[in-house]
mmCIF file of C-alpha atoms in Angstrom:
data_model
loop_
_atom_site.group_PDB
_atom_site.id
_atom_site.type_symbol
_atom_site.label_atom_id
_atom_site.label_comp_id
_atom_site.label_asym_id
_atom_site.label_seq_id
_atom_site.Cartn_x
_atom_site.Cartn_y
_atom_site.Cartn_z
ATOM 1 C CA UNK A 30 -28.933 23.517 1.440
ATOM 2 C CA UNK A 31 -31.411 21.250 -0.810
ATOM 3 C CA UNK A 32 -34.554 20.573 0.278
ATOM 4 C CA UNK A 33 -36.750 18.179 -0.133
ATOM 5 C CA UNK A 34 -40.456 19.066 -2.070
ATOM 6 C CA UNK A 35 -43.151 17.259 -0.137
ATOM 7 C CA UNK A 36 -44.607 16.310 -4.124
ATOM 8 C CA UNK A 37 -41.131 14.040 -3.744
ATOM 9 C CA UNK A 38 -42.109 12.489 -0.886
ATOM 10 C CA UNK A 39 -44.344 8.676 -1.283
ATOM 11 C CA UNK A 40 -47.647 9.289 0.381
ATOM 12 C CA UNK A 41 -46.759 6.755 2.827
ATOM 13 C CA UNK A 42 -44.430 9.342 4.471
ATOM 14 C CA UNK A 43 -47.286 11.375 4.977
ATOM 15 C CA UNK A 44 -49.245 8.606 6.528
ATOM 16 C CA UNK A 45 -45.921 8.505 8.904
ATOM 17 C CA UNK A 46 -46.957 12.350 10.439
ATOM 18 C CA UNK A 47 -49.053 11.185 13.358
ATOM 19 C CA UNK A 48 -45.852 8.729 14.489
ATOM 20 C CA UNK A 49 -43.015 10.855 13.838
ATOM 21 C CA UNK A 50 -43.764 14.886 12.911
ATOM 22 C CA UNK A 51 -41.162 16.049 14.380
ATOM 23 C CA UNK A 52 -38.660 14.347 12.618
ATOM 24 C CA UNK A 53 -39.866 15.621 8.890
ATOM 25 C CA UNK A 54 -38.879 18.731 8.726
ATOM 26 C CA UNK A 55 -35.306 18.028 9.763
ATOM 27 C CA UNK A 56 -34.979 15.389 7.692
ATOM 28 C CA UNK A 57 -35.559 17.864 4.572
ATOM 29 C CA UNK A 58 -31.363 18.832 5.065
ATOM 30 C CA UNK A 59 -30.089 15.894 2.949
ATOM 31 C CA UNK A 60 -26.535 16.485 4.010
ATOM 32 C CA UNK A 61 -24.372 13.214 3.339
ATOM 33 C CA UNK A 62 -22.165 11.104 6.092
ATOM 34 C CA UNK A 63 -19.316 12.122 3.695
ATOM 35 C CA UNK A 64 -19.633 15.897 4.355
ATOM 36 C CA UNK A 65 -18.645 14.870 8.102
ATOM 37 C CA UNK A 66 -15.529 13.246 7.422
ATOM 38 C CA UNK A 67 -12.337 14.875 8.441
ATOM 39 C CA UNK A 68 -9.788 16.238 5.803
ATOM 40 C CA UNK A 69 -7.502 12.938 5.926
ATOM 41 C CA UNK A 70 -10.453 10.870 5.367
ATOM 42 C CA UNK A 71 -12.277 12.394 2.923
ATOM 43 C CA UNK A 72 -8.437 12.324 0.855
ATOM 44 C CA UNK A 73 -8.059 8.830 2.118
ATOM 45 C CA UNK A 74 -11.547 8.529 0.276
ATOM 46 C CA UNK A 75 -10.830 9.892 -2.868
ATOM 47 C CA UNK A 76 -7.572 8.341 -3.498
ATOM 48 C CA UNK A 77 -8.492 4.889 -5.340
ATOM 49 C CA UNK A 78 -4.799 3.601 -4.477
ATOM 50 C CA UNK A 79 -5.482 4.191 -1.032
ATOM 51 C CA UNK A 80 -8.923 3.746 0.040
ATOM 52 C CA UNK A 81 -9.784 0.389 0.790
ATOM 53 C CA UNK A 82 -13.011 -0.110 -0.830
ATOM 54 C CA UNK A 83 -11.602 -0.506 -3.881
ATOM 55 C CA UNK A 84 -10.140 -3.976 -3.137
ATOM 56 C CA UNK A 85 -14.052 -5.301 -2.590
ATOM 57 C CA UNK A 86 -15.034 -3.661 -6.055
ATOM 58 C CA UNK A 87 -12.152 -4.866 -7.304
ATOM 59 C CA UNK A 88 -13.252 -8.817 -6.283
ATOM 60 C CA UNK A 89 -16.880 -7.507 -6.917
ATOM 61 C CA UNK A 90 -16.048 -7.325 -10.874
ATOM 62 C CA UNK A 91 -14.482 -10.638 -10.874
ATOM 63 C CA UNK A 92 -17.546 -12.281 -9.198
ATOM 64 C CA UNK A 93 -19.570 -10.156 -11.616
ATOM 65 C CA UNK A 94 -17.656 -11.687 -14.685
ATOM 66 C CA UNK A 95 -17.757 -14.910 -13.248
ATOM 67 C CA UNK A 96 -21.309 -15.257 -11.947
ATOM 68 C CA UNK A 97 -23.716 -12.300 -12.766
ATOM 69 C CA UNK A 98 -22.729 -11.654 -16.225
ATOM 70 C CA UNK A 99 -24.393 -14.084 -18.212
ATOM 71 C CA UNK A 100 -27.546 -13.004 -16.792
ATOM 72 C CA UNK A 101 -26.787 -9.217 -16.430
ATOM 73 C CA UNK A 102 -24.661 -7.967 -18.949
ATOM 74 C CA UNK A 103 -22.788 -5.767 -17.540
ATOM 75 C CA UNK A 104 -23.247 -4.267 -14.238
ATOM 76 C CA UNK A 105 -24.196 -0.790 -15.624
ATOM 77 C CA UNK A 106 -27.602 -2.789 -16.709
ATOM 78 C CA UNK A 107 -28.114 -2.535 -12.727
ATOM 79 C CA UNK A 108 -26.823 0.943 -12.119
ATOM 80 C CA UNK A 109 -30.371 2.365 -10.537
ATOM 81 C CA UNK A 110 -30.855 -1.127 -8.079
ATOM 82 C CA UNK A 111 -28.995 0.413 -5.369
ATOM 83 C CA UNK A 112 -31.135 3.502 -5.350
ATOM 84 C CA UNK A 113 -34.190 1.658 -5.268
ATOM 85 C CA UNK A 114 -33.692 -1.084 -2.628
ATOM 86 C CA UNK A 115 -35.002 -2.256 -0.123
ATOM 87 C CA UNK A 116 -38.476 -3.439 -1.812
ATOM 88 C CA UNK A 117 -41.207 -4.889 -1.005
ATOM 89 C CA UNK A 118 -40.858 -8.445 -2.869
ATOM 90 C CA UNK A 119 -43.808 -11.415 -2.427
ATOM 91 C CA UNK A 120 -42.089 -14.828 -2.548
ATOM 92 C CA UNK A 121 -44.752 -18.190 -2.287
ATOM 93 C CA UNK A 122 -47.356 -16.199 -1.326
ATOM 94 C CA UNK A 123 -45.222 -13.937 1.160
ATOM 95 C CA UNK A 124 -44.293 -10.403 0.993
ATOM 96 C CA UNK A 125 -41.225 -9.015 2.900
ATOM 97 C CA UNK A 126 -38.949 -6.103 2.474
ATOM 98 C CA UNK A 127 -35.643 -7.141 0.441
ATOM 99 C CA UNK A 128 -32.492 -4.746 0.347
ATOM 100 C CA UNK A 129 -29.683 -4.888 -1.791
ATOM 101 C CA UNK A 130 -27.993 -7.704 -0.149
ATOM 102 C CA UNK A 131 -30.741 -10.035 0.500
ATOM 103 C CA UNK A 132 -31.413 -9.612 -3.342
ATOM 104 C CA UNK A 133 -27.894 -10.450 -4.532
ATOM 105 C CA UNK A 134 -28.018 -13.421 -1.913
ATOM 106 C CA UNK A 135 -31.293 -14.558 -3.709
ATOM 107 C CA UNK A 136 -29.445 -14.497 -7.471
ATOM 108 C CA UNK A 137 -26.614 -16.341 -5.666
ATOM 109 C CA UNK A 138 -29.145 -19.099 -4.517
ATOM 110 C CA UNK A 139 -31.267 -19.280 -7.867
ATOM 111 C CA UNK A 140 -27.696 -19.740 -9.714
ATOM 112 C CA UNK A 141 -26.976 -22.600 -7.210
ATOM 113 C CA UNK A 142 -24.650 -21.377 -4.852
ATOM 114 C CA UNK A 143 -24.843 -21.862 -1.407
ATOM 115 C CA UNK A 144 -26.862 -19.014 0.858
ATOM 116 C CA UNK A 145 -25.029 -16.360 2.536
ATOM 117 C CA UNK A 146 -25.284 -13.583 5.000
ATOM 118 C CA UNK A 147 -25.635 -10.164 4.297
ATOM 119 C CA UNK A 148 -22.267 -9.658 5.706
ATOM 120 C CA UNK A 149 -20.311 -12.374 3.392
ATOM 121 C CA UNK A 150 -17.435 -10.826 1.896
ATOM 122 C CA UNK A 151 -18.830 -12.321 -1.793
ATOM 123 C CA UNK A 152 -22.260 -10.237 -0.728
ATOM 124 C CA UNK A 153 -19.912 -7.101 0.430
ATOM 125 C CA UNK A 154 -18.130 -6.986 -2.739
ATOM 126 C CA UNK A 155 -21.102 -7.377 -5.285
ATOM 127 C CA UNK A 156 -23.036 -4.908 -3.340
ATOM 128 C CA UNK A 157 -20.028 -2.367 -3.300
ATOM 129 C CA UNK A 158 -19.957 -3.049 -7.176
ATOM 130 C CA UNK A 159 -23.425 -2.234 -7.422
ATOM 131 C CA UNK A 160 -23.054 0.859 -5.285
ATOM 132 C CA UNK A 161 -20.208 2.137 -7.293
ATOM 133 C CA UNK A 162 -22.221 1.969 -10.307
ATOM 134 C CA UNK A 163 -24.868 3.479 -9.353
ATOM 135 C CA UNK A 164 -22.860 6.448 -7.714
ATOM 136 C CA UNK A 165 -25.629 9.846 -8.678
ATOM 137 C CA UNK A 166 -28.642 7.987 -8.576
ATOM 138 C CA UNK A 167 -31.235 9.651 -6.634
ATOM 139 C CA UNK A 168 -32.491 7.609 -3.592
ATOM 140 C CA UNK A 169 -36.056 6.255 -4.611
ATOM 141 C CA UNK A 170 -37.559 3.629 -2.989
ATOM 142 C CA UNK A 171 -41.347 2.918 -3.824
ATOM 143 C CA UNK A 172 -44.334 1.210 -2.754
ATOM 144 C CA UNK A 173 -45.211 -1.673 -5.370
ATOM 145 C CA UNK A 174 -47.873 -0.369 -7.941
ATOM 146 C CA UNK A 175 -50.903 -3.405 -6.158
ATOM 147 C CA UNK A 176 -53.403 -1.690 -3.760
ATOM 148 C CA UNK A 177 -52.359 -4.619 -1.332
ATOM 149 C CA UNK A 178 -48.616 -4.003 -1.643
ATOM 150 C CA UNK A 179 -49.189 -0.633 -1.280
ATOM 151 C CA UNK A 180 -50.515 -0.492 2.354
ATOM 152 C CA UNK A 181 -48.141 -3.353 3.326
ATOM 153 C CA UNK A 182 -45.269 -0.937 2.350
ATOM 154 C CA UNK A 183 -47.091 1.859 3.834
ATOM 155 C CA UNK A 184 -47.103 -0.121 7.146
ATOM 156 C CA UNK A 185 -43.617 -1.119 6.762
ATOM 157 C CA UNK A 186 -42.643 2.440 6.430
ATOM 158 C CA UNK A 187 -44.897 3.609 9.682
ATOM 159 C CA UNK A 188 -43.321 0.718 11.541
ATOM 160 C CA UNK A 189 -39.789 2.092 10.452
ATOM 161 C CA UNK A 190 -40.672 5.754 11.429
ATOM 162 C CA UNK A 191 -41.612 4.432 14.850
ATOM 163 C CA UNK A 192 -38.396 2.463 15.329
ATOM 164 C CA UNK A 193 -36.161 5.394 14.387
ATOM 165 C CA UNK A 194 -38.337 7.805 17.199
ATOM 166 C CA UNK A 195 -38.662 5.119 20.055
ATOM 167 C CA UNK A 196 -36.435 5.024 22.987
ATOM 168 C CA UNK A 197 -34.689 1.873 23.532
ATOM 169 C CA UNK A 198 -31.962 0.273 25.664
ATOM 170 C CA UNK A 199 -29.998 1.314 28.606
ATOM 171 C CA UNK A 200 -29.220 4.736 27.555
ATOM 172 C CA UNK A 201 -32.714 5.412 26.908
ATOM 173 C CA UNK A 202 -32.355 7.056 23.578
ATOM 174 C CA UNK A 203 -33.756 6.864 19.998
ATOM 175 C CA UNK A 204 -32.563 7.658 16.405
ATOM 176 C CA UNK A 205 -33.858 10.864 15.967
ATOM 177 C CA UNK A 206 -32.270 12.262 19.348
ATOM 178 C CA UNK A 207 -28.728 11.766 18.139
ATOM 179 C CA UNK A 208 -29.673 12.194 13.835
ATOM 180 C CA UNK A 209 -31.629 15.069 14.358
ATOM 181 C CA UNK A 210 -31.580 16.547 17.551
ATOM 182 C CA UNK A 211 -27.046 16.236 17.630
ATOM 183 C CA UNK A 212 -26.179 16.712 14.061
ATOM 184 C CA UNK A 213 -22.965 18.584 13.972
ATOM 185 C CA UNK A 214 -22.287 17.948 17.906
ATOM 186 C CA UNK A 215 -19.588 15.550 18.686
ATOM 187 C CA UNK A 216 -19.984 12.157 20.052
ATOM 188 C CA UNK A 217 -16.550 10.524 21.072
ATOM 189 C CA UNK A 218 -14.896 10.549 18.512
ATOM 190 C CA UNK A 219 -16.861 11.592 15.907
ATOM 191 C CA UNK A 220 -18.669 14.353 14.567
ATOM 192 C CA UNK A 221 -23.231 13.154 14.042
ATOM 193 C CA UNK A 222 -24.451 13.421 11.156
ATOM 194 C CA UNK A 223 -28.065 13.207 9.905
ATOM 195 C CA UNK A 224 -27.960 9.575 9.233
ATOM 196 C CA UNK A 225 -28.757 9.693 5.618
ATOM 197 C CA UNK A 226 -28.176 6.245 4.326
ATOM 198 C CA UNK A 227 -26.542 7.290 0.888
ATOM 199 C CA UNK A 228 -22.736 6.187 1.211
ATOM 200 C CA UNK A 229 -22.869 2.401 1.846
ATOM 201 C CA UNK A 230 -21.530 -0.195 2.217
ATOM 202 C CA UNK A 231 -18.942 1.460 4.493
ATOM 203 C CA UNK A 232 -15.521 0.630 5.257
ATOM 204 C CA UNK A 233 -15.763 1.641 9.096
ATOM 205 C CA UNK A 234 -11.140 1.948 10.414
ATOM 206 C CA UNK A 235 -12.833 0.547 13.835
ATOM 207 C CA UNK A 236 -14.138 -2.531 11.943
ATOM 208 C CA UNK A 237 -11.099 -2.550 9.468
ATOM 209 C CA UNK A 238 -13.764 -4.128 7.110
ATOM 210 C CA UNK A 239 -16.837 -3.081 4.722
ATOM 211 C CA UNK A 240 -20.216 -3.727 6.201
ATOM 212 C CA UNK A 241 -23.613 -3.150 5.495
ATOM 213 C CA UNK A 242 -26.252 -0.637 6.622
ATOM 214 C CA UNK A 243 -27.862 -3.809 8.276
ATOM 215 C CA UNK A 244 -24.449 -3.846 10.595
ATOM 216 C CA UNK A 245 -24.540 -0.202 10.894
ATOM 217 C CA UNK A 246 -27.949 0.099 12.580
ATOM 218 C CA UNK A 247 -26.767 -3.279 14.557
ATOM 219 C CA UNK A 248 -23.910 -1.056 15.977
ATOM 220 C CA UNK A 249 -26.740 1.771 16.941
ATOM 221 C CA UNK A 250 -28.938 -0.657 18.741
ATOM 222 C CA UNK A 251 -25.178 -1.651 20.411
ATOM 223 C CA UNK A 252 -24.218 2.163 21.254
ATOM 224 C CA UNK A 253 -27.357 2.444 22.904
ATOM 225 C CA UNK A 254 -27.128 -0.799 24.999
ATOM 226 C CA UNK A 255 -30.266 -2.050 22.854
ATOM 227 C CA UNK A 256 -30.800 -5.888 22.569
ATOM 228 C CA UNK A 257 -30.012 -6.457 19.012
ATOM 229 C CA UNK A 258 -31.566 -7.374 16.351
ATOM 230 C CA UNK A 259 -30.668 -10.756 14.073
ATOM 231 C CA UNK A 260 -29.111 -9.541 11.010
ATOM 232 C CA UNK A 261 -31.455 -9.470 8.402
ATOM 233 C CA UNK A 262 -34.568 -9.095 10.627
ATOM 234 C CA UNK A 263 -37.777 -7.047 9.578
ATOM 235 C CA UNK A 264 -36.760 -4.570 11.668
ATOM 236 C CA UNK A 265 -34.306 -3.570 10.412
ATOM 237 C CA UNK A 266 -35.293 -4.239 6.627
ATOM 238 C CA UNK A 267 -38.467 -0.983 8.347
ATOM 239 C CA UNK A 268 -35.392 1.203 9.250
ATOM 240 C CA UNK A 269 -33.581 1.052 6.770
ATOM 241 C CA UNK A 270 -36.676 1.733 4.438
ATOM 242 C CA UNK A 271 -37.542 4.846 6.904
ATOM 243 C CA UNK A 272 -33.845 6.220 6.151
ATOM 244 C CA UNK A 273 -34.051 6.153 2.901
ATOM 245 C CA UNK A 274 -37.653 7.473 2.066
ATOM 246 C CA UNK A 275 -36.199 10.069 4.906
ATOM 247 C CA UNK A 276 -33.222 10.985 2.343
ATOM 248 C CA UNK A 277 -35.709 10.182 -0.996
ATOM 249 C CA UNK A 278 -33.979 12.461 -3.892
ATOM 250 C CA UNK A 279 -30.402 12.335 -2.010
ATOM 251 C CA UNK A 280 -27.681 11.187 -4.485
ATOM 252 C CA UNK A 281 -26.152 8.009 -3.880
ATOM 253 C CA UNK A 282 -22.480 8.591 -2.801
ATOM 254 C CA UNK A 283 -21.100 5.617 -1.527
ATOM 255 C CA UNK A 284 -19.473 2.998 -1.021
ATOM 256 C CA UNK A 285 -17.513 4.941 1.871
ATOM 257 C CA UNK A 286 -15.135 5.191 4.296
ATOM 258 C CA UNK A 287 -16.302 5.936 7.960
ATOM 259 C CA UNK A 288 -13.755 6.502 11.127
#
């Protein structure tokens, strides 16, 4: 099993101890989502004629041609943005966390199209692209290289650790009860895994659609009985960073298939 070296981790993890110590040293197993899948799926997955993801890459490198190219080249030129989203962007004077998503929705805008959600299909299909492309690139998200964006990240980042270790909705549970006190145990119908974010978007056979991690952890705060989020809201943007600095080093391995 690889492990993570704590001269890996951002020094905002550290600063994440005092919230959520328990969690960091199981989170050093970076075992991917697709490890979990059952034989059929995993060959379901690695059939390009029969996984369905390829049909929103597919449409992905016809919006590319059409809309990104002129700008981009080709979408290698972009192969490490997947690894290294979300960010911590300031926009008129305001700094937010941006994923992959909200950052193709933003090129969309500045090339004059109209705005869309995270979970447009357009959005789906670039992203997907993107995520193909970058398939091997190490997960490495970073605070900006400003002393001031540097301990808004780092406060991002605690927020996110606290999210993923607080108890919420009916059930009473939190992330790290199921993604790192259950991995390997079965839940319904499926088998928990550690919750490393490296495999999206996902096509998810219950959703017979791709979605994003933002619809993912949506569906958590759901399983739970949670009230949920608005897609695209900061806290989820602080999860999803938490995840990912969580699985910092893990190879990108997505998009994927989930049951």
């Amino acid at each position: 099993m690889h492990r993570v070296s704590h001269s890996h981790w951002p020094r905002a993890l550290l600063l994440c101890a005092s919230l959520a110590a328990p969690l960091l040293v199981h989170a050093q197993a970076l075992l991917s989502g697709n490890q979990f899948l059952t034989p059929q799926l995993q060959a379901m997955q690695q059939d390009a004629d029969a996984n369905p993801v390829t049909l929103w890459i597919e449409k992905g490198q016809t919006l590319w041609g059409n809309n990104c190219q002129s700008c981009h080249n080709t979408p290698d030129t972009l192969r490490s943005a997947a690894a290294q989203h979300p960010r911590l962007v300031t926009r008129e004077g305001s700094a937010r966390l941006v994923n992959l998503e909200d950052q193709i929705n933003a090129c969309r805008q500045r090339a004059g199209q109209s705005p869309k959600g995270v979970e447009d299909s357009d959005t789906l299909s670039l992203s997907a692209l993107l995520h193909s492309v970058g398939k091997g690139q190490a997960m490495h998200v970073q605070a900006p290289a400003d002393a001031a964006g540097q301990q808004r990240w780092q406060a991002e980042l605690a927020q996110g650790a606290q999210l993923y270790a607080t108890r919420m909705g009916r059930l009473n549970l939190a992330c790290v009860h199921c993604h790192d006190g259950k991995v390997g145990a079965n839940l319904r119908a499926e088998v928990v895994s550690p919750g490393h974010p490296s495999g999206f978007p996902i096509y998810r056979l219950n959703w017979q659609n791709l979605g994003s991690i933002d619809r993912r952890l949506r569906a958590c705060y759901s399983g739970v009985q949670a009230t949920l989020p608005a897609s695209g809201s900061p806290a989820l943007r602080q999860l999803e960073l938490y995840l990912k600095v969580r699985a910092q080093g893990m190879p990108l391995d997505g998009p994927s298939i989930r049951r």
